[in-house]
Coordinates of N, CA and C in Angstrom, one line a residue:
X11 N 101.6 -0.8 -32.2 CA 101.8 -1.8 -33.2 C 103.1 -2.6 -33.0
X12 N 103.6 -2.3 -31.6 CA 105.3 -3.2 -31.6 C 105.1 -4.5 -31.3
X13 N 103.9 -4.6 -30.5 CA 103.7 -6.2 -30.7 C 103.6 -7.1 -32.0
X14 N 102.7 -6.2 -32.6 CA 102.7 -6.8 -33.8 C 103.9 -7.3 -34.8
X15 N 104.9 -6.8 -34.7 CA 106.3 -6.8 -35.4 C 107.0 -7.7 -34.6
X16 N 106.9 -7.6 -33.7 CA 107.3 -8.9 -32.4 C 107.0 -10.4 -33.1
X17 N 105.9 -10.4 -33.1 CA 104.9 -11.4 -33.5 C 105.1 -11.8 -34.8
X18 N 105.5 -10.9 -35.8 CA 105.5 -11.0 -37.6 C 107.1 -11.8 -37.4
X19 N 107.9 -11.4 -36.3 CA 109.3 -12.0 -36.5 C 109.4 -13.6 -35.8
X20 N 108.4 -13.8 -34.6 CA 108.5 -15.1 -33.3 C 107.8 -16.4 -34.7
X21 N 106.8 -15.8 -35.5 CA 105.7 -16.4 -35.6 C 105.6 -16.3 -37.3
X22 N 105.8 -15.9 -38.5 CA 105.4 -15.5 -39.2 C 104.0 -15.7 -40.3
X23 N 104.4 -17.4 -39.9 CA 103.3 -18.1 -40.4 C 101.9 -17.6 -40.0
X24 N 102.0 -17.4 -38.9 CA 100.5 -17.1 -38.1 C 100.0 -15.5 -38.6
X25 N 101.2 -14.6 -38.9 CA 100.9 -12.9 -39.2 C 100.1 -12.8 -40.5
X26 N 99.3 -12.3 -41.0 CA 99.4 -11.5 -42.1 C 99.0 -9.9 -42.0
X27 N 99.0 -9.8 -43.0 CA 98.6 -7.9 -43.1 C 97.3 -7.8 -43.2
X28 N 96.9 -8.1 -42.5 CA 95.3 -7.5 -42.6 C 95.0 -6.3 -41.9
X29 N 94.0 -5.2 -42.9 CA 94.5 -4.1 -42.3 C 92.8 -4.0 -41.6
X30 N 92.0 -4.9 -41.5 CA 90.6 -4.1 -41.4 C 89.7 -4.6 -41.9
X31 N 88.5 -4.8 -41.4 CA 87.0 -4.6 -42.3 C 87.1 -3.4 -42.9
X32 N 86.1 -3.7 -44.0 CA 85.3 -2.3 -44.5 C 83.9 -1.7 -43.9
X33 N 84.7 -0.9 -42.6 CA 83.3 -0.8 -42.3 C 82.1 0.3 -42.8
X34 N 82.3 0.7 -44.1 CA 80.9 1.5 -44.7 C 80.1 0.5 -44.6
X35 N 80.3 -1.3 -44.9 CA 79.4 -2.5 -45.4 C 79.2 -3.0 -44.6
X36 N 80.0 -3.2 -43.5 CA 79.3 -3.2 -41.7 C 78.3 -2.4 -41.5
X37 N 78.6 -1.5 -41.8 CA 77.7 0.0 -40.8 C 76.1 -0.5 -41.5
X38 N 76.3 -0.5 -42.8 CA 75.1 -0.4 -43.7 C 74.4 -1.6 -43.5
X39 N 75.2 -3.2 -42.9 CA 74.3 -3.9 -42.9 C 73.4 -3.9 -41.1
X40 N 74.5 -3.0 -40.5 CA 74.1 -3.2 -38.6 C 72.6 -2.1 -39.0
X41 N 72.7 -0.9 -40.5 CA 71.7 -0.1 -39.7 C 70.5 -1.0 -40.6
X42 N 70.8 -1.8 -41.3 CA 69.4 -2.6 -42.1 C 69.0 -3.9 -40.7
X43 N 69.9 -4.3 -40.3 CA 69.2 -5.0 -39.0 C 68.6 -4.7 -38.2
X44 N 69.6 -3.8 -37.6 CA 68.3 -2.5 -36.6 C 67.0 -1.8 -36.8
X45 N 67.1 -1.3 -38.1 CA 65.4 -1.4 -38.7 C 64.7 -2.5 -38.6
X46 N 65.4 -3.5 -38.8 CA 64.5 -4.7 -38.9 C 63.7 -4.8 -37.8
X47 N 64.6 -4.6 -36.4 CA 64.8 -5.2 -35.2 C 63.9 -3.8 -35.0
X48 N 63.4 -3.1 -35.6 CA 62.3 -1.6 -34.8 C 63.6 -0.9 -34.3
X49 N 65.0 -0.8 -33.7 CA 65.3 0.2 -33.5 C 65.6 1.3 -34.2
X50 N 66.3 3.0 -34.1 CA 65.7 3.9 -34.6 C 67.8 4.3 -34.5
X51 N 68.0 3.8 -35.1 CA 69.7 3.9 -35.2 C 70.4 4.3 -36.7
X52 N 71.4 4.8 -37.0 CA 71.4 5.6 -38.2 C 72.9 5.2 -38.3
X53 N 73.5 5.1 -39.8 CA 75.1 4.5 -39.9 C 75.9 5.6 -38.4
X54 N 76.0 6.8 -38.5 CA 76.9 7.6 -37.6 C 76.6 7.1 -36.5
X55 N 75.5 6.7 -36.1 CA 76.0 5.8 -34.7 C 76.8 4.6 -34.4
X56 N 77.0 3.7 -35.7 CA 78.2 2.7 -35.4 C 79.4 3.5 -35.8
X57 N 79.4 4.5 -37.1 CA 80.6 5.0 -36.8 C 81.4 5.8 -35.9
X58 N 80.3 6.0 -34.9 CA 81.3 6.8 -33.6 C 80.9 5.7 -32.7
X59 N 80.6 4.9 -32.8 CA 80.9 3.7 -32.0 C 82.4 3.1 -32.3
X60 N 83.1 3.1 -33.6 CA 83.7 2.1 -33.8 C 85.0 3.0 -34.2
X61 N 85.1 4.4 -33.8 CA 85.8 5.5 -33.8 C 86.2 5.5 -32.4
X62 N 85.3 5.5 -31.7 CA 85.5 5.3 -29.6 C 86.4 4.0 -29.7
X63 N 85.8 3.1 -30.2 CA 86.7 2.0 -29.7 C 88.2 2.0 -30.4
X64 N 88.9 2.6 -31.2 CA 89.7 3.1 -31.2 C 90.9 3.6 -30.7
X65 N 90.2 4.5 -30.0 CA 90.8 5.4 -29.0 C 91.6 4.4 -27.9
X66 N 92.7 4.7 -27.4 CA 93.1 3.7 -26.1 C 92.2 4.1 -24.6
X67 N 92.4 3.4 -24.1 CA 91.2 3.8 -23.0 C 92.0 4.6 -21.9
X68 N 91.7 5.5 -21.1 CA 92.5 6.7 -19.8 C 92.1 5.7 -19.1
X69 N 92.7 6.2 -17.8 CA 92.5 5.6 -16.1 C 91.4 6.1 -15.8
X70 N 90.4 7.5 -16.4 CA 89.4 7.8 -16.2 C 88.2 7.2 -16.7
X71 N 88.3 6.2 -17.9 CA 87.7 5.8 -18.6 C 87.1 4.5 -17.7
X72 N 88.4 4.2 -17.4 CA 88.2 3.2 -16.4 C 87.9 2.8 -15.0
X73 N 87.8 3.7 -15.0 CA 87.0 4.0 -13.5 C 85.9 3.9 -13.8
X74 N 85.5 4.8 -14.6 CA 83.9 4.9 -14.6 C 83.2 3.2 -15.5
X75 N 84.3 3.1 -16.0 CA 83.6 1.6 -16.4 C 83.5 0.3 -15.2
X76 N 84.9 0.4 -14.3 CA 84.5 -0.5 -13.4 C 83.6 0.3 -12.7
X77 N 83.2 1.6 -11.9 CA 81.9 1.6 -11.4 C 80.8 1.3 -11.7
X78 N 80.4 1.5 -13.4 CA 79.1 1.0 -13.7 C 78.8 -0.6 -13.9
X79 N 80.4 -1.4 -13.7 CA 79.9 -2.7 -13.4 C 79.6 -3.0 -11.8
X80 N 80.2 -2.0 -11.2 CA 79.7 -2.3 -9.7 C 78.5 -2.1 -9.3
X81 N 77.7 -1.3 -10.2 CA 76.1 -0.9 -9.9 C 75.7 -2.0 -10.7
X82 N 76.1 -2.6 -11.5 CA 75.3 -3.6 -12.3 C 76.0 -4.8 -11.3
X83 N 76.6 -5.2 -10.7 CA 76.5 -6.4 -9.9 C 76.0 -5.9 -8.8
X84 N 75.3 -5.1 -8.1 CA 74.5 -4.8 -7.1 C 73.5 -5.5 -7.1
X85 N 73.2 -6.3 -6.2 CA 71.8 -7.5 -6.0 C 71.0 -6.4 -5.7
X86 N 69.6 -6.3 -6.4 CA 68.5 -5.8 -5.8 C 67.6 -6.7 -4.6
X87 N 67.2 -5.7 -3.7 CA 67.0 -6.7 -2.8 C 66.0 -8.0 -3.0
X88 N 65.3 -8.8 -2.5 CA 64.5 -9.4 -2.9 C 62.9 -9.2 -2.5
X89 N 61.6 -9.0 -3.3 CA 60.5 -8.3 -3.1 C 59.9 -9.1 -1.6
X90 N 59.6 -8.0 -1.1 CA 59.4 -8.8 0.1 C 57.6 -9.7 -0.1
X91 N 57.4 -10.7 0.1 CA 56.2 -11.7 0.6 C 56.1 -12.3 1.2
X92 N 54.8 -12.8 1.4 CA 54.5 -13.5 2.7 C 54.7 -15.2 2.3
X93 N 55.1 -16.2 3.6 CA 54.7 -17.2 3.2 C 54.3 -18.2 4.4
X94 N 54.1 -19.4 4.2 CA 52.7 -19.5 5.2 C 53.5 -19.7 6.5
X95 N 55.1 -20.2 6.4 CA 55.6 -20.8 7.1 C 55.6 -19.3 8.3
X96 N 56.4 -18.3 7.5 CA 56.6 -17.1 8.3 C 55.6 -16.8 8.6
X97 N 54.2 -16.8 8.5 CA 53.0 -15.9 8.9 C 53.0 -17.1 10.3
X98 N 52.8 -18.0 10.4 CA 52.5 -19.1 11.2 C 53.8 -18.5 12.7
X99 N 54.5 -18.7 11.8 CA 55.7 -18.0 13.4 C 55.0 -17.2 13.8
X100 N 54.9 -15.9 13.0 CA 54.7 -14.5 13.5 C 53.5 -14.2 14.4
X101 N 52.4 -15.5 14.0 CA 50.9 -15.3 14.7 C 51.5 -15.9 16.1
X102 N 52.0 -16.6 16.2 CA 52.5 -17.9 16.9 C 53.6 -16.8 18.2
X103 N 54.4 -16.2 17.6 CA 55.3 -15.1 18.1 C 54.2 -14.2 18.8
X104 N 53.0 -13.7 17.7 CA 52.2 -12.7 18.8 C 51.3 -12.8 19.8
X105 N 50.6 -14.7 19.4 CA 49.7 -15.1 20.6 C 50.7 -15.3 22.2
X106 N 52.5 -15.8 21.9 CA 53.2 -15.7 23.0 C 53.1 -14.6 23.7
X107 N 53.2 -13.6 22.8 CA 53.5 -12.0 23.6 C 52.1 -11.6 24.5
X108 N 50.8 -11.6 23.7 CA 49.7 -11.7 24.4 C 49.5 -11.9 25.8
X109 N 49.5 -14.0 26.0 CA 49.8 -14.5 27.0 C 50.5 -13.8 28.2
X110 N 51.7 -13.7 27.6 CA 52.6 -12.7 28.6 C 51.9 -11.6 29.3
X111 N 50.9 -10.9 28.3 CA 50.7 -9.5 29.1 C 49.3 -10.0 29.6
X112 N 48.6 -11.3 29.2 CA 47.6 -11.6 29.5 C 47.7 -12.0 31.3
X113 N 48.9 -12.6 31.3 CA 49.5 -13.1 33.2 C 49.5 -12.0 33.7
X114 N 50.1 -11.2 33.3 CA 50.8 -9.7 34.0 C 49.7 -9.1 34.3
X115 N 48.1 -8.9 33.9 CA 47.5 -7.6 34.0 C 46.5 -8.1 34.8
X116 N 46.1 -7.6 35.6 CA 45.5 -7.6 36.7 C 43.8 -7.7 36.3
X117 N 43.5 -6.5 35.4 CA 42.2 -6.0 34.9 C 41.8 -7.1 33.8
X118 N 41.5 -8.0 33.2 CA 40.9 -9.2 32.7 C 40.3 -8.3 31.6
X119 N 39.1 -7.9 31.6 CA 38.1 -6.6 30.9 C 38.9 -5.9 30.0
X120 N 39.7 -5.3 30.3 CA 40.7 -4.4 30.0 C 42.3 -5.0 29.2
X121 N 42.4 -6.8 29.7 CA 43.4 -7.3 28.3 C 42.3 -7.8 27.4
X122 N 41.4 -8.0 28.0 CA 40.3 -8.8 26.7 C 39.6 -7.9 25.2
X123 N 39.9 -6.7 26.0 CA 39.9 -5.6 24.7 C 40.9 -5.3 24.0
X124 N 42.0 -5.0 24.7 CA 43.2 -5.6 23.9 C 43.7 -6.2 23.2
X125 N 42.8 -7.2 23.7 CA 42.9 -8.5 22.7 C 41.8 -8.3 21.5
X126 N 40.8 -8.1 21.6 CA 39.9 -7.9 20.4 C 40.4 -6.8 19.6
X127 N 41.3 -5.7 20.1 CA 41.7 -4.7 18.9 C 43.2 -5.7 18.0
X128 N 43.7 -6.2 18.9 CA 44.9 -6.8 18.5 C 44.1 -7.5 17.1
X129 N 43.0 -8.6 17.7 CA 42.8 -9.4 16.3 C 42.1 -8.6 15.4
X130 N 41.9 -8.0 15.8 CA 40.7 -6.8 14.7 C 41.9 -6.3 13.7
X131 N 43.0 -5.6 14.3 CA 44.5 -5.3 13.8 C 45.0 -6.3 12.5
X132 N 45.3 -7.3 13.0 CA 45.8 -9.1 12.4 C 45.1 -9.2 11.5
X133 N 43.5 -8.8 11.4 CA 42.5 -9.4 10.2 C 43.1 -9.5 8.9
X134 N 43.6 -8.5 8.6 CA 44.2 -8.7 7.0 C 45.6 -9.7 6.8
X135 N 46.0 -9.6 7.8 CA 47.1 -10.8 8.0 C 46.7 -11.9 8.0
X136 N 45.2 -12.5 8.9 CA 44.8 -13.6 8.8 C 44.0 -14.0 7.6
X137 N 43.5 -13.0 6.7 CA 42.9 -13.5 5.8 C 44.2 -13.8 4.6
X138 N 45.1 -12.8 4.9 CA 46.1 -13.8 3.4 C 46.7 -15.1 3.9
X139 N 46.7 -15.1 5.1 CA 47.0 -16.7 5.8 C 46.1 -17.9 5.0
X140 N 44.6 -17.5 5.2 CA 43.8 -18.4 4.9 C 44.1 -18.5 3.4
X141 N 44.0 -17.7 2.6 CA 44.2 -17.2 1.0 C 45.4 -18.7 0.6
X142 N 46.2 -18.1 1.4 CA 47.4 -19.2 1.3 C 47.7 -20.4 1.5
X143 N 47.0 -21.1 2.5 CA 46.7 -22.3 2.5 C 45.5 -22.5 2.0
X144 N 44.4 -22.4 1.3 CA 43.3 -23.0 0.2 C 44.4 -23.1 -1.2
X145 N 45.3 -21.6 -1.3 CA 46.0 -21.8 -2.3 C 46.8 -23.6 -2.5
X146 N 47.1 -23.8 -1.4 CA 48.5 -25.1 -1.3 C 47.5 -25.8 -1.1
X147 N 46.3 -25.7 -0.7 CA 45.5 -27.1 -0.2 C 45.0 -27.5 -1.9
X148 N 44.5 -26.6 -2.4 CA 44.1 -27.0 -3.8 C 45.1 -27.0 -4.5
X149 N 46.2 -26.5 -4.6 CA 47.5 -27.5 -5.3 C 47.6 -28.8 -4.8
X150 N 47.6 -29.2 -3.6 CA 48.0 -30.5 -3.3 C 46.8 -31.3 -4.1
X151 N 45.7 -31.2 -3.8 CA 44.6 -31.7 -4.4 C 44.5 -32.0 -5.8
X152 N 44.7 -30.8 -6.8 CA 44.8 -30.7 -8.0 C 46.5 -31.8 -8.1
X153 N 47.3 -32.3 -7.5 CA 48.7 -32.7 -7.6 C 48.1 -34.3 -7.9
X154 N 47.2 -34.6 -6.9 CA 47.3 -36.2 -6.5 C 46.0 -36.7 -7.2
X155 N 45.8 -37.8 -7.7 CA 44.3 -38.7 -8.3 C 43.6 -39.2 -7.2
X156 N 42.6 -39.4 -7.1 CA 41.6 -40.3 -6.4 C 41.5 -41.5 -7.2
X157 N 42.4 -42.5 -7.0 CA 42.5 -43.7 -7.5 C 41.1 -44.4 -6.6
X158 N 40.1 -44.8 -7.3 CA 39.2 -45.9 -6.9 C 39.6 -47.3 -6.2
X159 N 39.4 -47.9 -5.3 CA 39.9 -49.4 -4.9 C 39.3 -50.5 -6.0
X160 N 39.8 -51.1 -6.6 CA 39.2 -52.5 -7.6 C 38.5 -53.4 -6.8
X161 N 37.2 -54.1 -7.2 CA 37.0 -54.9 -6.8 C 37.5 -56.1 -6.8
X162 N 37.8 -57.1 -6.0 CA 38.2 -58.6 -6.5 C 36.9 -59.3 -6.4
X163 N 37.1 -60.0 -7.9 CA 36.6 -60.7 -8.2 C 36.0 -61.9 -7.9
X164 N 34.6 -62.6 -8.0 CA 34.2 -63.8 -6.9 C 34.8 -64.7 -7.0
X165 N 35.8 -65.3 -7.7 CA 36.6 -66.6 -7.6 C 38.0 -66.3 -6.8
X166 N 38.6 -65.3 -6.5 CA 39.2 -65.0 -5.4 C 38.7 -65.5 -4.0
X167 N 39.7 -66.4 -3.1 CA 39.1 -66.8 -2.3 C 39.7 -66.1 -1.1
X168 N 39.2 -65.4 0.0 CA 39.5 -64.6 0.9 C 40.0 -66.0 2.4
X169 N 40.9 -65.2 3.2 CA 41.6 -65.5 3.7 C 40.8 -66.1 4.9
X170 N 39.6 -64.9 5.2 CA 38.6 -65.7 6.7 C 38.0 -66.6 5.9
X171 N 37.4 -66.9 4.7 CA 36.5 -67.5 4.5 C 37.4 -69.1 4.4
X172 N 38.4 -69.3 4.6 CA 39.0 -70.8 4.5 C 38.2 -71.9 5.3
X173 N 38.2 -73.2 4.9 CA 37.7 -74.1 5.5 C 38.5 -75.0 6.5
X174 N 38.1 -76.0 7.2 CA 39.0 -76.6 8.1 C 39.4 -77.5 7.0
X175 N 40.7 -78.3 7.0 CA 40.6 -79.4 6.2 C 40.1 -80.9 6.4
X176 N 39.4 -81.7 5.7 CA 38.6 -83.0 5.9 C 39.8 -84.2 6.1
X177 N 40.8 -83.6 5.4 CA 41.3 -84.9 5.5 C 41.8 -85.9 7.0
X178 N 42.1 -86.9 7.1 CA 42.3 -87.5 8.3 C 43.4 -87.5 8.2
X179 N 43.3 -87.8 10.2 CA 45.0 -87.2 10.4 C 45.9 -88.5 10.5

């Protein structure tokens, strides 16, 4: 409280004696909110809430509070999915590799099976490929109108149909 007497002497205008809420009339209205609100909270839990805060806080206190803000700014990673761009590489990445071993192998029969296990493998890959573009094809679709062309009307005179002019030269 030496600050505060610091303060009552720099300042006085700004000091007064205020010693406090009442908090029996806090407590009683946080636990009528909290029912409100469905939680299951009773006055003794804001009064040892408001008994803790009280207390000055240790160096031990503090540690453990800056570590649980360290786990709470911890980025979770991000869920991994597919998207059409990366699936497109990665097919694109595996028909390269193919090729390659398709030069290399002597036995034709024998990469050609290879190759039908490979795509047999891919199947489920290729079908959320496809999933995914019908997906974007019918957004795009659903995005844009099919605006009809107007007809012009017969007193519009079209450009081939002009005449030579009669007049003399």
């Amino acid at each position: 409280m030496a600050l505060i007497g610091v303060w009552k002497k720099l300042c006085p205008q700004f000091m007064n004696d205020f010693k406090g809420f009442d908090n029996v009339a806090i407590n009683k209205t946080l636990v009528t909110m909290s029912k409100e609100l469905g939680m299951d909270l009773e006055e003794e839990d804001f009064t040892d809430l408001f008994e803790n805060d009280k207390k000055p806080l240790m160096n031990e206190d503090l540690i453990e509070l800056h570590e649980q803000q360290n786990k709470e700014e911890e980025v979770e990673p991000e869920p991994h999915h597919f998207t059409i761009k990366k699936m497109q590489q990665a097919f694109a990445c595996i028909k390269n590799g193919l090729s390659m071993f398709e030069n290399m192998d002597p036995n034709a029969q024998y990469f050609s099976k290879i190759m039908g296990t490979c795509h047999k493998a891919l199947a489920p890959y290729i079908v959320i490929l496809e999933k995914k573009k019908k997906t974007v094809q019918g957004t795009l679709n659903w995005s844009f109108k099919c605006i009809k062309q107007q007809e012009q009307p017969e007193s519009a005179v079209d450009v081939d149909d002009s005449q030579p002019s009669t007049s003399a030269m």
